[in-house]
Structures are given as structure tokens and as C-alpha cells.
């Protein structure tokens, strides 16, 4: 069974979806640690309820991004994970950390990448007059929100949608696609090779699987 470390910064609803999929044996693995850069977030409670070891590594207690990331790397390593899952982890990672877990680190980003990398994706999609919006699961590379996409889910933007209403519908999609991608990885059907996502021995297109 695969050893999975999950990094969070907040409510952890994606963490919960992955906990549930592990408990139902959909994912061939176990979450061995939940690490948060913020104390007292709800995701930590979710982990504790599921009897998963939690770690708070508060970025405010470090002098630089490099110092934080090297402490984070050391902490992650103590759990010897096969996979590191970023689930609403709201920090940019240094190249050293990204390289260390190359091909073993996934992120979920609330946009149809390559659109809207960075923050405020829902409002930006509304402001641009987009008719559709979505969410992407991708491997993490040094390019921010730029790694190869594995899977996307789409929703329609309706005339009276707000950033909040979009976030809500996006979350429902996230809770379906993120556990599924982790499942594929845990079954060794998904890898990253030369900055391409490879699923069932087939290179995925830049926008991920259909
Ligand atoms: C999710 O919507 C995720 O896509 C987003 O944060 C939310 C976390 O929700 N991630 C990013 O914006 C990454 N830049 P959760 O804590 O309930 O899982």
C-alpha cells in the first residue's frame, strides 16, 4: 500500500474526500501524515478524527521561504511517503522541494489550466466573461500551476454565478476527481515522465485526460 502525505492550509474538504476513498479501499494506500502550514485549521481536525498523524509547521516561524521549505522537506521525509498530495496548500514551493518529489507530487488547482494560474480563479473566470470554468489535477513541477495536467472537470458559468457559488460547485467536482487521480497513482497506472503525465502507458495531452 502506498504511503501518502497530504499538505493543507485550510478546511481540508479535499483531504476528507481522499480520507474517505482510502477508507473505502478505493485508493490502494494510507494517509500517513497531514501537514499544515497554518495552526488550528479545520483540516487538522478532520485528520485527527481519522486517527491520522498531524504536523503543524507554521511558516510565520521561519525567516525565509528556503528555511521553511527545507524544514518542510525534512518533515515530509520522516514519513517516507510515496506520494505528496497538495490539497489546498496555499504556498509556492521552492525548486529544491519540487525537484525532490518530482513525479510524486500532485496538486489541485481551481481553474481549467493553463487558464488562471495563481489566485482568485473564480472571480477571474467571471470577469473574463467565460462560459465555462473548472478544476485541474496536475503533477507539480517548478513552474507555478504549470505541471502536466492529469484530469480536469468542467462546470458551466451561469448568469447569476458569483465567486462563492462557483467555488461551491467546483468543490463538488474536486471531491470526485482528486481521489480518482490519487487512486490511479496508487495503482501505479499514473506516472510523470519527462514532464508528461502518463496514464496506462499513454502520454496524456497537455490538458489531461478526457
Ligand atoms: C480547493 O478549491 C483547491 O482547488 C484550492 O483551494 C481549495 C482548498 O479547499 N487550491 C488552490 O487554490 C491552490 N492554489 P479544501 O481545503 O476544502 O480542500
mmCIF file of N, CA, C and O in Angstrom, residues 5 8 11 40 72 78 88 99 111 119 125 147 155-156 168 173 177 181 184 186 195:
data_model
loop_
_atom_site.group_PDB
_atom_site.id
_atom_site.type_symbol
_atom_site.label_atom_id
_atom_site.label_comp_id
_atom_site.label_asym_id
_atom_site.label_seq_id
_atom_site.Cartn_x
_atom_site.Cartn_y
_atom_site.Cartn_z
ATOM 1 N N UNK A 5 1.349 11.480 1.950
ATOM 2 C CA UNK A 5 1.376 12.645 2.842
ATOM 3 C C UNK A 5 0.521 13.730 2.198
ATOM 4 O O UNK A 5 0.609 13.959 0.990
ATOM 5 N N UNK A 8 -1.913 20.707 3.674
ATOM 6 C CA UNK A 8 -3.110 21.550 3.655
ATOM 7 C C UNK A 8 -2.798 22.933 4.250
ATOM 8 O O UNK A 8 -1.772 23.127 4.918
ATOM 9 N N UNK A 11 -9.536 24.260 5.177
ATOM 10 C CA UNK A 11 -10.673 23.449 5.625
ATOM 11 C C UNK A 11 -10.511 21.965 5.323
ATOM 12 O O UNK A 11 -11.072 21.113 5.998
ATOM 13 N N UNK A 40 -4.525 25.361 13.754
ATOM 14 C CA UNK A 40 -5.962 25.460 14.060
ATOM 15 C C UNK A 40 -6.901 25.440 12.858
ATOM 16 O O UNK A 40 -8.007 25.926 12.947
ATOM 17 N N UNK A 72 10.286 21.814 5.910
ATOM 18 C CA UNK A 72 9.130 21.052 5.415
ATOM 19 C C UNK A 72 9.593 19.753 4.754
ATOM 20 O O UNK A 72 9.027 18.671 5.000
ATOM 21 N N UNK A 78 10.433 12.314 7.004
ATOM 22 C CA UNK A 78 10.342 11.405 8.152
ATOM 23 C C UNK A 78 9.185 10.409 7.961
ATOM 24 O O UNK A 78 9.183 9.358 8.580
ATOM 25 N N UNK A 88 -5.163 22.160 -1.229
ATOM 26 C CA UNK A 88 -5.422 23.495 -0.699
ATOM 27 C C UNK A 88 -4.235 23.992 0.118
ATOM 28 O O UNK A 88 -4.407 24.708 1.092
ATOM 29 N N UNK A 99 11.761 19.521 -6.877
ATOM 30 C CA UNK A 99 12.610 18.517 -7.525
ATOM 31 C C UNK A 99 12.686 17.232 -6.716
ATOM 32 O O UNK A 99 12.666 16.143 -7.259
ATOM 33 N N UNK A 111 -9.055 25.891 -11.633
ATOM 34 C CA UNK A 111 -9.286 26.520 -12.940
ATOM 35 C C UNK A 111 -9.024 25.468 -14.002
ATOM 36 O O UNK A 111 -8.456 24.410 -13.722
ATOM 37 N N UNK A 119 -4.073 32.995 -7.955
ATOM 38 C CA UNK A 119 -5.192 33.141 -7.015
ATOM 39 C C UNK A 119 -6.464 33.703 -7.663
ATOM 40 O O UNK A 119 -6.447 34.108 -8.825
ATOM 41 N N UNK A 125 -12.493 34.146 -13.795
ATOM 42 C CA UNK A 125 -13.270 33.500 -14.863
ATOM 43 C C UNK A 125 -14.560 34.281 -15.129
ATOM 44 O O UNK A 125 -14.958 34.466 -16.287
ATOM 45 N N UNK A 147 2.567 22.371 -14.126
ATOM 46 C CA UNK A 147 2.937 20.974 -14.376
ATOM 47 C C UNK A 147 1.889 20.273 -15.220
ATOM 48 O O UNK A 147 0.787 20.790 -15.413
ATOM 49 N N UNK A 155 -17.438 22.932 -15.333
ATOM 50 C CA UNK A 155 -18.809 23.348 -14.987
ATOM 51 C C UNK A 155 -19.163 24.538 -15.881
ATOM 52 O O UNK A 155 -18.277 25.227 -16.390
ATOM 53 N N UNK A 156 -20.475 24.762 -16.061
ATOM 54 C CA UNK A 156 -20.912 25.947 -16.802
ATOM 55 C C UNK A 156 -20.991 27.126 -15.845
ATOM 56 O O UNK A 156 -21.386 26.978 -14.694
ATOM 57 N N UNK A 168 -18.336 26.663 -4.739
ATOM 58 C CA UNK A 168 -19.119 25.552 -4.188
ATOM 59 C C UNK A 168 -19.254 24.409 -5.207
ATOM 60 O O UNK A 168 -19.033 23.243 -4.876
ATOM 61 N N UNK A 173 -16.880 18.975 -7.698
ATOM 62 C CA UNK A 173 -16.093 18.285 -8.737
ATOM 63 C C UNK A 173 -14.741 17.838 -8.179
ATOM 64 O O UNK A 173 -14.265 16.738 -8.480
ATOM 65 N N UNK A 177 -12.758 14.221 -8.558
ATOM 66 C CA UNK A 177 -11.577 13.936 -9.400
ATOM 67 C C UNK A 177 -10.290 13.741 -8.606
ATOM 68 O O UNK A 177 -9.429 12.970 -9.026
ATOM 69 N N UNK A 181 -7.716 10.517 -9.120
ATOM 70 C CA UNK A 181 -6.328 10.615 -9.591
ATOM 71 C C UNK A 181 -5.372 9.962 -8.581
ATOM 72 O O UNK A 181 -4.440 9.248 -8.963
ATOM 73 N N UNK A 184 -5.530 6.289 -9.152
ATOM 74 C CA UNK A 184 -4.730 5.864 -10.316
ATOM 75 C C UNK A 184 -3.257 5.786 -9.953
ATOM 76 O O UNK A 184 -2.563 4.847 -10.313
ATOM 77 N N UNK A 186 -2.003 5.362 -7.012
ATOM 78 C CA UNK A 186 -1.780 4.268 -6.048
ATOM 79 C C UNK A 186 -1.790 2.905 -6.739
ATOM 80 O O UNK A 186 -1.230 1.943 -6.230
ATOM 81 N N UNK A 195 8.259 15.349 -17.855
ATOM 82 C CA UNK A 195 7.263 16.419 -17.754
ATOM 83 C C UNK A 195 5.967 16.143 -18.514
ATOM 84 O O UNK A 195 5.200 17.064 -18.803
#
